[in-house]
Amino acid sequence: MTEPAPLHRDALHAPIVLGVSLKLYMDVDTTTRWSHAVSDLARAHPAIVQGRVRLFVLPSLPALPAVRDEFEGTPVGVGAQDLFWEDRGAFTGAVSGADLKTVGCAYAEVGHAERRSLFGDDDEAVRRKVAAALRNGLTPVLCVGETAKSHAAAAAAATGDELASAIAALPPTGSGHELIVAYEPRWAIGQAEPAPAEHVAEVIGELRARLAADGRIRSASVIYGGSAQPGTLSTLAGTADGLFLGRFAHDPGRLALIVDEADALSDPQVTTR
């Protein structure tokens, strides 16, 4: 029996991953204007054009077609903030991963703290949604993170168990799955500052170990979210593969600063714009 291929991520060559969730902060027109500004950034910034920074955007569902059109012809990926675990059936209000793929999505966020607390997504729902994203060719942006502030070792164990639960139902595959895992300590979401770098480092180290031990996963990026902002990437000093951004990226100018920061970290010789 052939051994599964090991998890592959070459830290020297892999791009820094930046994701932006717009949540429900903007209406469709505002989202379209934001996307137009960010698409201009994506077309002009050498880090995005040359692939040193991988950027994806998750708008609200009604804005998806307009956002997709704004980013057409750029390297920026577009995705949804949620999906249902079934593709077809009597599920009023549900959104099919198959349909998301058809309308141009490349990503689907799963398991965000707000989906859990406000909409009742439990571990079983998250597990089924991850599987639905993968079978429809969408890269899951899987959010994990402890609820209450605790010692880093306890947070690492709890978050690692949450990751294991979310990917427990993945089928074996010859080519392997791709995941983006967003570590978002729930107690840091919406705060003025992100979690301490030492805390993040210990938790991400545990997540990497769990992913590397799973032969079904071909490649994975572990990014940090939870009040991530300009300066966070540098503070983490290479611990994370990137950032999952919320309100601090809703100003295109601040997002540009974070792209500059990522570019400088991806290659210290780079002179930013």
Short mmCIF file of C-alpha atoms in Angstrom, two decimals:
data_model
loop_
_atom_site.label_atom_id
_atom_site.label_comp_id
_atom_site.label_asym_id
_atom_site.label_seq_id
_atom_site.Cartn_x
_atom_site.Cartn_y
_atom_site.Cartn_z
CA MET A 1 0.00 0.00 0.00
CA THR A 2 1.39 3.39 -0.99
CA GLU A 3 1.99 5.77 1.88
CA PRO A 4 0.08 9.08 1.62
CA ALA A 5 2.07 12.08 0.50
CA PRO A 6 3.21 14.31 3.37
CA LEU A 7 1.76 17.75 3.92
CA HIS A 8 3.62 20.15 1.65
CA ARG A 9 4.24 23.80 2.29
CA ASP A 10 7.58 25.28 1.34
CA ALA A 11 7.85 28.28 3.63
CA LEU A 12 10.60 29.79 1.49
CA HIS A 13 8.45 29.94 -1.62
CA ALA A 14 4.81 29.80 -0.53
CA PRO A 15 2.93 33.11 -0.74
CA ILE A 16 1.72 34.95 2.32
CA VAL A 17 -2.04 34.46 2.47
CA LEU A 18 -4.33 37.41 3.20
CA GLY A 19 -8.07 36.87 3.45
CA VAL A 20 -10.68 39.58 4.00
CA SER A 21 -14.18 38.93 5.31
CA LEU A 22 -16.58 41.81 4.80
CA LYS A 23 -19.19 40.15 7.06
CA LEU A 24 -22.38 42.25 6.84
CA TYR A 25 -20.78 45.65 7.36
CA MET A 26 -21.39 46.97 3.84
CA ASP A 27 -24.36 47.10 1.48
CA VAL A 28 -23.96 45.91 -2.09
CA ASP A 29 -23.05 49.31 -3.54
CA THR A 30 -20.44 49.98 -0.84
CA THR A 31 -19.02 46.48 -1.28
CA THR A 32 -18.73 47.05 -5.03
CA ARG A 33 -16.87 50.33 -4.51
CA TRP A 34 -14.54 48.67 -1.99
CA SER A 35 -13.89 45.83 -4.44
CA HIS A 36 -13.14 48.28 -7.25
CA ALA A 37 -10.52 50.00 -5.10
CA VAL A 38 -8.98 46.70 -4.02
CA SER A 39 -8.96 45.39 -7.60
CA ASP A 40 -6.94 48.47 -8.57
CA LEU A 41 -4.52 47.59 -5.76
CA ALA A 42 -4.33 43.98 -6.96
CA ARG A 43 -3.56 45.00 -10.53
CA ALA A 44 -0.83 47.42 -9.47
CA HIS A 45 0.89 45.79 -6.51
CA PRO A 46 3.83 43.60 -7.58
CA ALA A 47 3.43 41.29 -4.57
CA ILE A 48 -0.05 40.27 -5.71
CA VAL A 49 0.74 40.30 -9.42
CA GLN A 50 3.87 38.17 -8.94
CA GLY A 51 2.23 35.81 -6.45
CA ARG A 52 4.18 36.65 -3.29
CA VAL A 53 0.87 37.56 -1.64
CA ARG A 54 -2.27 35.48 -2.17
CA LEU A 55 -5.38 37.57 -1.53
CA PHE A 56 -8.96 36.36 -1.25
CA VAL A 57 -12.17 38.24 -0.42
CA LEU A 58 -15.39 36.98 1.16
CA PRO A 59 -18.29 39.42 0.60
CA SER A 60 -21.91 39.03 1.64
CA LEU A 61 -23.88 36.68 -0.60
CA PRO A 62 -25.93 39.28 -2.57
CA ALA A 63 -22.74 41.13 -3.48
CA LEU A 64 -20.94 38.06 -4.86
CA PRO A 65 -21.69 38.62 -8.59
CA ALA A 66 -20.58 42.26 -8.49
CA VAL A 67 -17.46 41.42 -6.51
CA ARG A 68 -16.60 38.57 -8.87
CA ASP A 69 -16.85 40.97 -11.81
CA GLU A 70 -14.68 43.59 -10.12
CA PHE A 71 -11.88 41.07 -9.55
CA GLU A 72 -12.08 39.42 -12.96
CA GLY A 73 -8.65 39.38 -14.55
CA THR A 74 -6.83 39.74 -11.22
CA PRO A 75 -5.21 37.04 -9.05
CA VAL A 76 -7.67 37.79 -6.23
CA GLY A 77 -9.94 34.89 -5.25
CA VAL A 78 -13.57 35.34 -4.24
CA GLY A 79 -15.57 33.18 -1.87
CA ALA A 80 -18.59 32.92 0.37
CA GLN A 81 -18.89 33.38 4.12
CA ASP A 82 -20.85 30.14 4.53
CA LEU A 83 -22.40 27.22 2.65
CA PHE A 84 -24.82 24.39 3.37
CA TRP A 85 -23.71 20.77 3.78
CA GLU A 86 -26.08 19.46 1.10
CA ASP A 87 -25.99 20.47 -2.56
CA ARG A 88 -29.67 19.95 -3.43
CA GLY A 89 -32.96 19.32 -1.64
CA ALA A 90 -35.77 20.83 0.40
CA PHE A 91 -33.57 23.24 2.36
CA THR A 92 -35.22 26.66 2.31
CA GLY A 93 -32.68 29.48 2.39
CA ALA A 94 -29.66 27.21 2.09
CA VAL A 95 -26.75 27.94 -0.24
CA SER A 96 -25.25 25.09 -2.24
CA GLY A 97 -21.51 24.71 -2.61
CA ALA A 98 -22.14 23.54 -6.17
CA ASP A 99 -23.88 26.83 -6.95
CA LEU A 100 -21.14 28.85 -5.28
CA LYS A 101 -18.63 27.15 -7.54
CA THR A 102 -20.81 27.86 -10.59
CA VAL A 103 -20.99 31.60 -9.86
CA GLY A 104 -17.22 31.88 -9.55
CA CYS A 105 -16.34 31.17 -5.93
CA ALA A 106 -13.02 29.55 -5.08
CA TYR A 107 -13.36 29.64 -1.27
CA ALA A 108 -15.95 28.96 1.40
CA GLU A 109 -15.61 30.04 5.01
CA VAL A 110 -16.69 27.44 7.56
CA GLY A 111 -17.06 27.50 11.33
CA HIS A 112 -16.63 31.18 12.16
CA ALA A 113 -17.35 32.01 15.79
CA GLU A 114 -20.38 34.11 14.79
CA ARG A 115 -21.84 31.23 12.78
CA ARG A 116 -21.46 29.07 15.88
CA SER A 117 -22.84 31.53 18.42
CA LEU A 118 -25.57 33.23 16.37
CA PHE A 119 -26.67 30.51 13.96
CA GLY A 120 -26.07 27.34 15.92
CA ASP A 121 -23.35 25.75 13.79
CA ASP A 122 -22.03 22.92 15.96
CA ASP A 123 -19.11 20.56 15.38
CA GLU A 124 -21.21 18.22 13.23
CA ALA A 125 -22.40 21.09 11.01
CA VAL A 126 -18.83 22.34 10.59
CA ARG A 127 -17.60 18.85 9.71
CA ARG A 128 -20.29 18.41 7.05
CA LYS A 129 -19.71 21.88 5.61
CA VAL A 130 -15.97 21.30 5.23
CA ALA A 131 -16.73 18.12 3.31
CA ALA A 132 -19.28 19.95 1.14
CA ALA A 133 -16.78 22.66 0.25
CA LEU A 134 -14.12 20.15 -0.77
CA ARG A 135 -16.37 17.95 -2.87
CA ASN A 136 -17.42 21.05 -4.83
CA GLY A 137 -13.88 22.20 -5.51
CA LEU A 138 -13.92 25.03 -2.98
CA THR A 139 -11.03 25.66 -0.62
CA PRO A 140 -12.42 25.72 2.93
CA VAL A 141 -11.38 28.63 5.11
CA LEU A 142 -11.84 26.71 8.34
CA CYS A 143 -12.07 28.88 11.44
CA VAL A 144 -10.95 27.37 14.74
CA GLY A 145 -10.19 28.92 18.11
CA GLU A 146 -10.83 28.65 21.81
CA THR A 147 -13.78 30.49 23.34
CA ALA A 148 -12.26 31.78 26.59
CA LYS A 149 -8.80 33.19 27.20
CA SER A 150 -6.57 30.53 28.72
CA HIS A 151 -2.98 29.36 28.92
CA ALA A 152 -1.47 28.76 25.49
CA ALA A 153 -1.00 25.03 26.08
CA ALA A 154 -4.68 24.57 26.94
CA ALA A 155 -5.71 26.71 23.97
CA ALA A 156 -3.48 24.67 21.65
CA ALA A 157 -4.97 21.38 22.83
CA ALA A 158 -8.57 22.62 22.55
CA THR A 159 -8.05 24.20 19.15
CA GLY A 160 -6.21 21.16 17.85
CA ASP A 161 -9.13 18.97 18.91
CA GLU A 162 -11.53 21.36 17.14
CA LEU A 163 -9.48 21.04 13.95
CA ALA A 164 -9.43 17.24 14.23
CA SER A 165 -13.21 17.18 14.60
CA ALA A 166 -13.74 19.46 11.61
CA ILE A 167 -11.68 17.29 9.24
CA ALA A 168 -12.64 13.91 10.70
CA ALA A 169 -14.98 13.09 7.81
CA LEU A 170 -12.58 13.93 4.97
CA PRO A 171 -12.38 11.04 2.53
CA PRO A 172 -9.00 9.65 1.49
CA THR A 173 -7.89 11.05 -1.83
CA GLY A 174 -5.07 10.40 -4.22
CA SER A 175 -4.18 14.04 -4.82
CA GLY A 176 -4.87 15.37 -1.32
CA HIS A 177 -7.01 18.20 -0.03
CA GLU A 178 -6.08 21.86 0.34
CA LEU A 179 -7.16 23.76 3.45
CA ILE A 180 -6.78 27.23 4.83
CA VAL A 181 -7.07 27.09 8.61
CA ALA A 182 -7.79 30.43 10.28
CA TYR A 183 -6.82 30.45 13.95
CA GLU A 184 -9.17 32.97 15.54
CA PRO A 185 -9.26 32.93 19.35
CA ARG A 186 -12.86 33.95 19.93
CA TRP A 187 -11.97 36.15 22.88
CA ALA A 188 -9.77 38.29 20.58
CA ILE A 189 -12.39 38.92 17.88
CA GLY A 190 -13.58 42.53 17.91
CA GLN A 191 -10.95 43.67 20.41
CA ALA A 192 -8.50 46.52 20.02
CA GLU A 193 -5.47 44.22 19.86
CA PRO A 194 -4.81 40.69 18.61
CA ALA A 195 -3.78 37.80 20.83
CA PRO A 196 -0.16 37.86 22.10
CA ALA A 197 2.38 36.54 19.61
CA GLU A 198 3.68 33.84 21.99
CA HIS A 199 0.17 32.51 22.48
CA VAL A 200 -0.49 32.44 18.73
CA ALA A 201 2.83 30.69 18.08
CA GLU A 202 2.05 27.80 20.43
CA VAL A 203 -1.44 27.24 19.06
CA ILE A 204 -0.36 27.45 15.41
CA GLY A 205 2.46 25.03 16.13
CA GLU A 206 -0.07 22.48 17.36
CA LEU A 207 -2.32 23.05 14.35
CA ARG A 208 0.61 22.54 11.97
CA ALA A 209 1.55 19.30 13.72
CA ARG A 210 -1.99 17.95 13.42
CA LEU A 211 -2.22 18.88 9.75
CA ALA A 212 1.17 17.39 8.93
CA ALA A 213 0.15 14.11 10.56
CA ASP A 214 -2.97 13.78 8.39
CA GLY A 215 -2.10 11.99 5.17
CA ARG A 216 -5.28 13.15 3.46
CA ILE A 217 -4.13 16.78 3.37
CA ARG A 218 -1.83 17.80 0.53
CA SER A 219 -1.28 21.42 1.48
CA ALA A 220 -2.45 23.76 4.19
CA SER A 221 -1.91 27.34 5.24
CA VAL A 222 -2.49 28.40 8.84
CA ILE A 223 -3.38 32.07 9.10
CA TYR A 224 -4.24 34.25 12.10
CA GLY A 225 -7.45 36.21 12.63
CA GLY A 226 -8.87 38.02 15.64
CA SER A 227 -8.32 41.79 15.47
CA ALA A 228 -5.53 41.30 12.91
CA GLN A 229 -4.35 44.68 11.63
CA PRO A 230 -1.33 46.54 10.24
CA GLY A 231 1.68 45.38 12.24
CA THR A 232 0.24 42.01 13.27
CA LEU A 233 2.02 40.05 10.56
CA SER A 234 5.40 41.50 11.58
CA THR A 235 4.71 40.86 15.26
CA LEU A 236 3.99 37.21 14.55
CA ALA A 237 7.43 36.99 12.90
CA GLY A 238 6.68 34.18 10.50
CA THR A 239 4.59 32.11 12.90
CA ALA A 240 1.49 32.39 10.72
CA ASP A 241 1.24 31.91 6.97
CA GLY A 242 -0.82 35.08 6.73
CA LEU A 243 -3.82 36.88 8.20
CA PHE A 244 -7.59 36.62 8.12
CA LEU A 245 -8.71 40.23 8.23
CA GLY A 246 -11.98 41.84 9.21
CA ARG A 247 -12.75 45.46 9.98
CA PHE A 248 -9.11 46.58 9.81
CA ALA A 249 -9.11 45.81 6.07
CA HIS A 250 -12.41 47.49 5.28
CA ASP A 251 -10.45 50.62 4.40
CA PRO A 252 -8.61 49.81 1.15
CA GLY A 253 -5.77 52.08 2.22
CA ARG A 254 -5.14 50.06 5.38
CA LEU A 255 -5.35 46.85 3.39
CA ALA A 256 -2.67 48.25 1.07
CA LEU A 257 -0.42 48.81 4.10
CA ILE A 258 -0.87 45.17 5.11
CA VAL A 259 -0.06 44.00 1.57
CA ASP A 260 3.11 46.15 1.70
CA GLU A 261 3.99 44.59 5.05
CA ALA A 262 3.43 41.08 3.69
CA ASP A 263 5.56 41.87 0.65
CA ALA A 264 8.44 43.07 2.82
CA LEU A 265 8.25 39.92 4.94
CA SER A 266 8.06 37.62 1.93
CA ASP A 267 11.34 39.05 0.64
CA PRO A 268 13.40 41.40 2.85
CA GLN A 269 15.06 42.79 -0.28
CA VAL A 270 11.72 44.06 -1.64
CA THR A 271 11.14 47.79 -1.67
CA THR A 272 7.42 48.42 -1.19
CA ARG A 273 5.38 50.89 -3.13
#
